């Protein structure tokens, strides 16, 4: 089972649905109720009140779900207040269940732009990442969090080491284009103990929102089912690419998570 703290819009639910599709039970706690991903031109709904989020998290604890869980995932936080109560919950959960694997998806920004409220970055950097076993930033987020511009594999190792500080954290860097990335490809790179495992796929001419959330959810699901880290990342990347191919073929702006039924002749 996986407790997940995330955004409750359509694109963010992609990770939740993917975990369920992989046969994993999920206890989902929303931090916002929004009509769509924040990067769209318009947005409806609202960030949930901090008191409500804290109350929902208390309910998760009262039902002993933390004790049963294998993986804890945090994603879009919505407000600095929500970020703080989520960080408090993560601390309590890890103290309560020493076997819990914590995956922190930073969800801070992309394409050179931060799209979260002031104060959230500090909570992610100083409270969530130091507690995490695994984090899944895109290349922009990794550069922002580490303070290192990433041009090649050596830079990426240095950025991941900066995130770890004096501790240890595995990093899955997404949407990477390094100096030696083949033309027309994009990479997802796992950095574990300074060793890189690189997974390249063709760069498709589409960019649907929510792919990072889907990747994090799939990795978490595979880890919960006992897969080793590298295998979990590889399987997640393969699924993401299949979804993107299906999305491109459908001409859709939203990810096609479920294949369309085959029409009978």
Tab-separated table of C-alpha atoms in Angstrom, residues 10-260:
chain	number	residue	atom	x	y	z
A	10	UNK	CA	-6.759	15.195	-13.834
A	11	UNK	CA	-3.077	15.230	-14.746
A	12	UNK	CA	-1.923	14.636	-11.185
A	13	UNK	CA	-4.298	11.725	-10.741
A	14	UNK	CA	-2.373	9.920	-13.468
A	15	UNK	CA	0.111	8.620	-10.897
A	16	UNK	CA	-2.695	7.492	-8.582
A	17	UNK	CA	-4.485	5.575	-11.329
A	18	UNK	CA	-1.233	4.027	-12.532
A	19	UNK	CA	-0.463	2.683	-9.061
A	20	UNK	CA	-3.895	1.113	-8.853
A	21	UNK	CA	-3.529	-0.361	-12.338
A	22	UNK	CA	-0.310	-2.014	-11.170
A	23	UNK	CA	-2.308	-3.752	-8.432
A	24	UNK	CA	-1.193	-1.564	-5.537
A	25	UNK	CA	-3.604	-0.202	-2.921
A	26	UNK	CA	-3.352	3.588	-2.588
A	27	UNK	CA	-4.451	5.927	0.210
A	28	UNK	CA	-4.584	9.270	-1.608
A	29	UNK	CA	-4.690	12.591	0.277
A	30	UNK	CA	-5.290	15.685	-1.909
A	31	UNK	CA	-3.634	19.015	-1.215
A	32	UNK	CA	-5.628	20.897	-3.881
A	33	UNK	CA	-8.800	20.452	-5.909
A	34	UNK	CA	-8.065	21.884	-9.339
A	35	UNK	CA	-9.599	21.466	-12.755
A	36	UNK	CA	-6.293	20.866	-14.499
A	37	UNK	CA	-2.512	21.142	-14.306
A	38	UNK	CA	-1.272	24.611	-13.208
A	39	UNK	CA	0.675	25.055	-16.444
A	40	UNK	CA	-2.499	25.440	-18.509
A	41	UNK	CA	-3.513	29.028	-19.396
A	42	UNK	CA	-6.551	28.849	-17.090
A	43	UNK	CA	-7.206	27.069	-13.816
A	44	UNK	CA	-10.310	26.428	-11.702
A	45	UNK	CA	-10.615	25.173	-8.159
A	46	UNK	CA	-8.484	25.965	-5.140
A	47	UNK	CA	-5.733	24.923	-2.812
A	48	UNK	CA	-7.179	23.064	0.162
A	49	UNK	CA	-6.990	24.681	3.586
A	50	UNK	CA	-3.996	23.607	5.645
A	51	UNK	CA	-6.272	22.591	8.518
A	52	UNK	CA	-8.198	20.232	6.216
A	53	UNK	CA	-5.042	18.622	4.830
A	54	UNK	CA	-3.702	18.149	8.361
A	55	UNK	CA	-7.003	16.572	9.406
A	56	UNK	CA	-6.971	14.142	6.470
A	57	UNK	CA	-3.407	13.136	7.312
A	58	UNK	CA	-4.468	12.538	10.908
A	59	UNK	CA	-7.134	10.187	9.588
A	60	UNK	CA	-4.509	8.237	7.638
A	61	UNK	CA	-2.568	7.773	10.857
A	62	UNK	CA	-5.649	6.821	12.887
A	63	UNK	CA	-6.466	4.042	10.421
A	64	UNK	CA	-2.905	2.647	10.868
A	65	UNK	CA	-2.254	3.008	7.135
A	66	UNK	CA	1.308	4.179	7.760
A	67	UNK	CA	2.116	0.880	9.469
A	68	UNK	CA	0.851	-1.107	6.472
A	69	UNK	CA	2.516	1.024	3.803
A	70	UNK	CA	5.554	0.133	1.723
A	71	UNK	CA	6.094	3.473	-0.055
A	72	UNK	CA	5.148	7.075	0.750
A	73	UNK	CA	4.901	9.552	-2.155
A	74	UNK	CA	4.608	13.327	-1.960
A	75	UNK	CA	4.076	15.603	-4.943
A	76	UNK	CA	2.362	18.932	-5.595
A	77	UNK	CA	1.845	20.694	-2.249
A	78	UNK	CA	-0.223	23.737	-3.138
A	79	UNK	CA	0.801	26.148	-0.375
A	80	UNK	CA	3.607	26.681	2.160
A	81	UNK	CA	1.190	25.743	4.951
A	82	UNK	CA	0.336	22.452	3.261
A	83	UNK	CA	4.016	21.833	2.620
A	84	UNK	CA	4.739	22.241	6.334
A	85	UNK	CA	2.009	19.856	7.522
A	86	UNK	CA	3.041	17.313	4.886
A	87	UNK	CA	6.641	17.547	6.102
A	88	UNK	CA	5.423	16.995	9.680
A	89	UNK	CA	3.472	13.931	8.510
A	90	UNK	CA	6.469	12.523	6.612
A	91	UNK	CA	8.602	12.853	9.745
A	92	UNK	CA	6.016	11.067	11.891
A	93	UNK	CA	5.452	8.350	9.275
A	94	UNK	CA	9.152	7.536	8.933
A	95	UNK	CA	9.543	7.402	12.709
A	96	UNK	CA	6.527	5.111	12.937
A	97	UNK	CA	7.497	2.747	10.092
A	98	UNK	CA	11.249	2.325	9.677
A	99	UNK	CA	10.772	0.172	6.548
A	100	UNK	CA	8.845	2.853	4.695
A	101	UNK	CA	10.431	4.054	1.432
A	102	UNK	CA	9.815	7.773	0.925
A	103	UNK	CA	9.686	9.101	-2.652
A	104	UNK	CA	9.706	12.891	-2.922
A	105	UNK	CA	8.569	14.279	-6.274
A	106	UNK	CA	9.598	17.967	-5.956
A	107	UNK	CA	7.000	19.394	-8.406
A	108	UNK	CA	8.507	22.880	-8.389
A	109	UNK	CA	8.716	23.943	-12.026
A	110	UNK	CA	9.965	23.224	-15.535
A	111	UNK	CA	11.277	24.946	-18.639
A	112	UNK	CA	13.150	27.504	-16.546
A	113	UNK	CA	10.077	28.581	-14.579
A	114	UNK	CA	9.054	27.973	-10.965
A	115	UNK	CA	5.261	27.570	-10.761
A	116	UNK	CA	4.712	26.999	-7.020
A	117	UNK	CA	4.050	29.499	-4.233
A	118	UNK	CA	6.864	31.212	-2.359
A	119	UNK	CA	7.997	29.157	0.607
A	120	UNK	CA	7.378	25.706	-0.887
A	121	UNK	CA	10.870	25.431	-2.345
A	122	UNK	CA	12.397	25.933	1.106
A	123	UNK	CA	10.286	23.144	2.626
A	124	UNK	CA	11.198	20.767	-0.200
A	125	UNK	CA	14.898	21.615	0.032
A	126	UNK	CA	15.310	21.675	3.818
A	127	UNK	CA	12.713	19.218	5.116
A	128	UNK	CA	11.428	16.804	2.485
A	129	UNK	CA	14.561	15.981	0.504
A	130	UNK	CA	16.703	15.270	3.621
A	131	UNK	CA	14.074	12.706	4.676
A	132	UNK	CA	13.667	11.062	1.264
A	133	UNK	CA	15.081	7.773	0.001
A	134	UNK	CA	14.338	8.716	-3.596
A	135	UNK	CA	13.515	11.901	-5.493
A	136	UNK	CA	12.329	12.411	-9.080
A	137	UNK	CA	13.147	15.963	-10.242
A	138	UNK	CA	13.195	17.034	-13.856
A	139	UNK	CA	16.483	18.524	-15.069
A	140	UNK	CA	15.403	22.104	-14.276
A	141	UNK	CA	14.335	21.148	-10.735
A	142	UNK	CA	17.569	19.255	-10.130
A	143	UNK	CA	19.598	22.282	-11.199
A	144	UNK	CA	17.484	24.588	-9.040
A	145	UNK	CA	17.685	22.405	-5.934
A	146	UNK	CA	21.397	21.665	-6.261
A	147	UNK	CA	22.592	25.046	-7.547
A	148	UNK	CA	24.526	23.266	-10.309
A	149	UNK	CA	24.029	23.750	-14.056
A	150	UNK	CA	23.933	20.327	-15.697
A	151	UNK	CA	25.614	19.932	-19.073
A	152	UNK	CA	27.096	16.439	-18.847
A	153	UNK	CA	27.167	13.261	-16.753
A	154	UNK	CA	29.792	14.656	-14.385
A	155	UNK	CA	27.602	17.676	-13.659
A	156	UNK	CA	24.628	15.413	-13.037
A	157	UNK	CA	26.579	13.315	-10.522
A	158	UNK	CA	27.672	16.500	-8.748
A	159	UNK	CA	24.091	17.808	-8.615
A	160	UNK	CA	22.830	14.522	-7.175
A	161	UNK	CA	25.614	14.524	-4.580
A	162	UNK	CA	24.676	18.090	-3.613
A	163	UNK	CA	21.083	16.963	-3.024
A	164	UNK	CA	22.258	14.128	-0.803
A	165	UNK	CA	24.462	16.378	1.340
A	166	UNK	CA	25.901	14.235	4.105
A	167	UNK	CA	23.182	11.606	3.722
A	168	UNK	CA	22.113	9.311	0.894
A	169	UNK	CA	19.351	9.730	-1.636
A	170	UNK	CA	18.775	8.081	-4.993
A	171	UNK	CA	17.837	10.509	-7.755
A	172	UNK	CA	15.813	9.843	-10.887
A	173	UNK	CA	16.407	12.854	-13.127
A	174	UNK	CA	13.792	13.179	-15.855
A	175	UNK	CA	13.665	14.991	-19.177
A	176	UNK	CA	17.468	15.106	-19.412
A	177	UNK	CA	19.437	16.274	-22.425
A	178	UNK	CA	23.184	16.001	-21.767
A	179	UNK	CA	26.168	16.660	-24.005
A	180	UNK	CA	26.300	13.005	-25.076
A	181	UNK	CA	22.568	12.357	-25.284
A	182	UNK	CA	21.926	11.052	-28.821
A	183	UNK	CA	20.166	13.461	-31.173
A	184	UNK	CA	16.423	13.103	-31.080
A	185	UNK	CA	16.493	11.348	-27.702
A	186	UNK	CA	15.579	12.335	-24.149
A	187	UNK	CA	16.875	10.553	-21.053
A	188	UNK	CA	15.679	9.488	-17.654
A	189	UNK	CA	18.753	8.938	-15.483
A	190	UNK	CA	18.981	7.067	-12.194
A	191	UNK	CA	21.860	8.156	-9.977
A	192	UNK	CA	22.457	5.723	-7.111
A	193	UNK	CA	25.697	5.833	-5.108
A	194	UNK	CA	27.232	7.970	-7.838
A	195	UNK	CA	26.535	5.359	-10.509
A	196	UNK	CA	24.339	6.333	-13.454
A	197	UNK	CA	21.781	4.138	-15.192
A	198	UNK	CA	20.556	5.913	-18.310
A	199	UNK	CA	17.294	5.198	-20.114
A	200	UNK	CA	16.931	6.972	-23.455
A	201	UNK	CA	13.752	7.132	-25.523
A	202	UNK	CA	12.910	9.012	-28.726
A	203	UNK	CA	11.831	12.609	-28.129
A	204	UNK	CA	8.293	12.876	-29.451
A	205	UNK	CA	6.833	16.192	-30.718
A	206	UNK	CA	4.279	16.350	-27.885
A	207	UNK	CA	4.415	17.480	-24.250
A	208	UNK	CA	1.301	16.435	-22.344
A	209	UNK	CA	1.158	17.533	-18.712
A	210	UNK	CA	1.519	15.036	-15.880
A	211	UNK	CA	4.237	12.734	-17.227
A	212	UNK	CA	6.429	13.354	-14.175
A	213	UNK	CA	3.593	12.423	-11.821
A	214	UNK	CA	2.895	9.288	-13.827
A	215	UNK	CA	6.566	8.286	-13.727
A	216	UNK	CA	6.782	8.774	-9.947
A	217	UNK	CA	3.615	6.756	-9.421
A	218	UNK	CA	4.846	3.889	-11.569
A	219	UNK	CA	8.245	3.782	-9.865
A	220	UNK	CA	6.540	3.760	-6.459
A	221	UNK	CA	4.224	0.942	-7.514
A	222	UNK	CA	7.070	-1.232	-8.787
A	223	UNK	CA	9.061	-0.617	-5.606
A	224	UNK	CA	6.021	-1.522	-3.496
A	225	UNK	CA	5.808	-4.801	-5.405
A	226	UNK	CA	9.418	-5.630	-4.578
A	227	UNK	CA	11.269	-4.580	-7.725
A	228	UNK	CA	14.852	-3.339	-7.400
A	229	UNK	CA	15.373	0.381	-8.023
A	230	UNK	CA	16.895	0.102	-11.514
A	231	UNK	CA	14.231	-2.345	-12.666
A	232	UNK	CA	11.473	-0.110	-11.265
A	233	UNK	CA	12.789	2.893	-13.182
A	234	UNK	CA	13.256	0.927	-16.412
A	235	UNK	CA	9.709	-0.456	-16.303
A	236	UNK	CA	8.291	2.994	-15.528
A	237	UNK	CA	10.146	4.587	-18.460
A	238	UNK	CA	8.908	1.882	-20.833
A	239	UNK	CA	5.313	2.471	-19.759
A	240	UNK	CA	5.618	6.254	-20.045
A	241	UNK	CA	6.935	5.980	-23.596
A	242	UNK	CA	4.103	3.621	-24.576
A	243	UNK	CA	1.595	6.129	-23.166
A	244	UNK	CA	3.228	8.987	-25.080
A	245	UNK	CA	3.171	7.043	-28.346
A	246	UNK	CA	-0.508	6.276	-27.791
A	247	UNK	CA	-1.161	9.950	-26.962
A	248	UNK	CA	0.573	11.136	-30.124
A	249	UNK	CA	-1.325	8.666	-32.283
A	250	UNK	CA	-4.605	9.878	-30.762
A	251	UNK	CA	-3.715	13.535	-31.342
A	252	UNK	CA	-4.667	14.230	-27.731
A	253	UNK	CA	-3.503	17.058	-25.458
A	254	UNK	CA	-4.041	14.780	-22.431
A	255	UNK	CA	-2.205	11.514	-21.849
A	256	UNK	CA	-3.958	8.408	-23.130
A	257	UNK	CA	-3.462	6.204	-20.092
A	258	UNK	CA	-5.850	3.526	-21.292
A	259	UNK	CA	-5.667	2.058	-24.826
A	260	UNK	CA	-8.725	2.711	-26.954
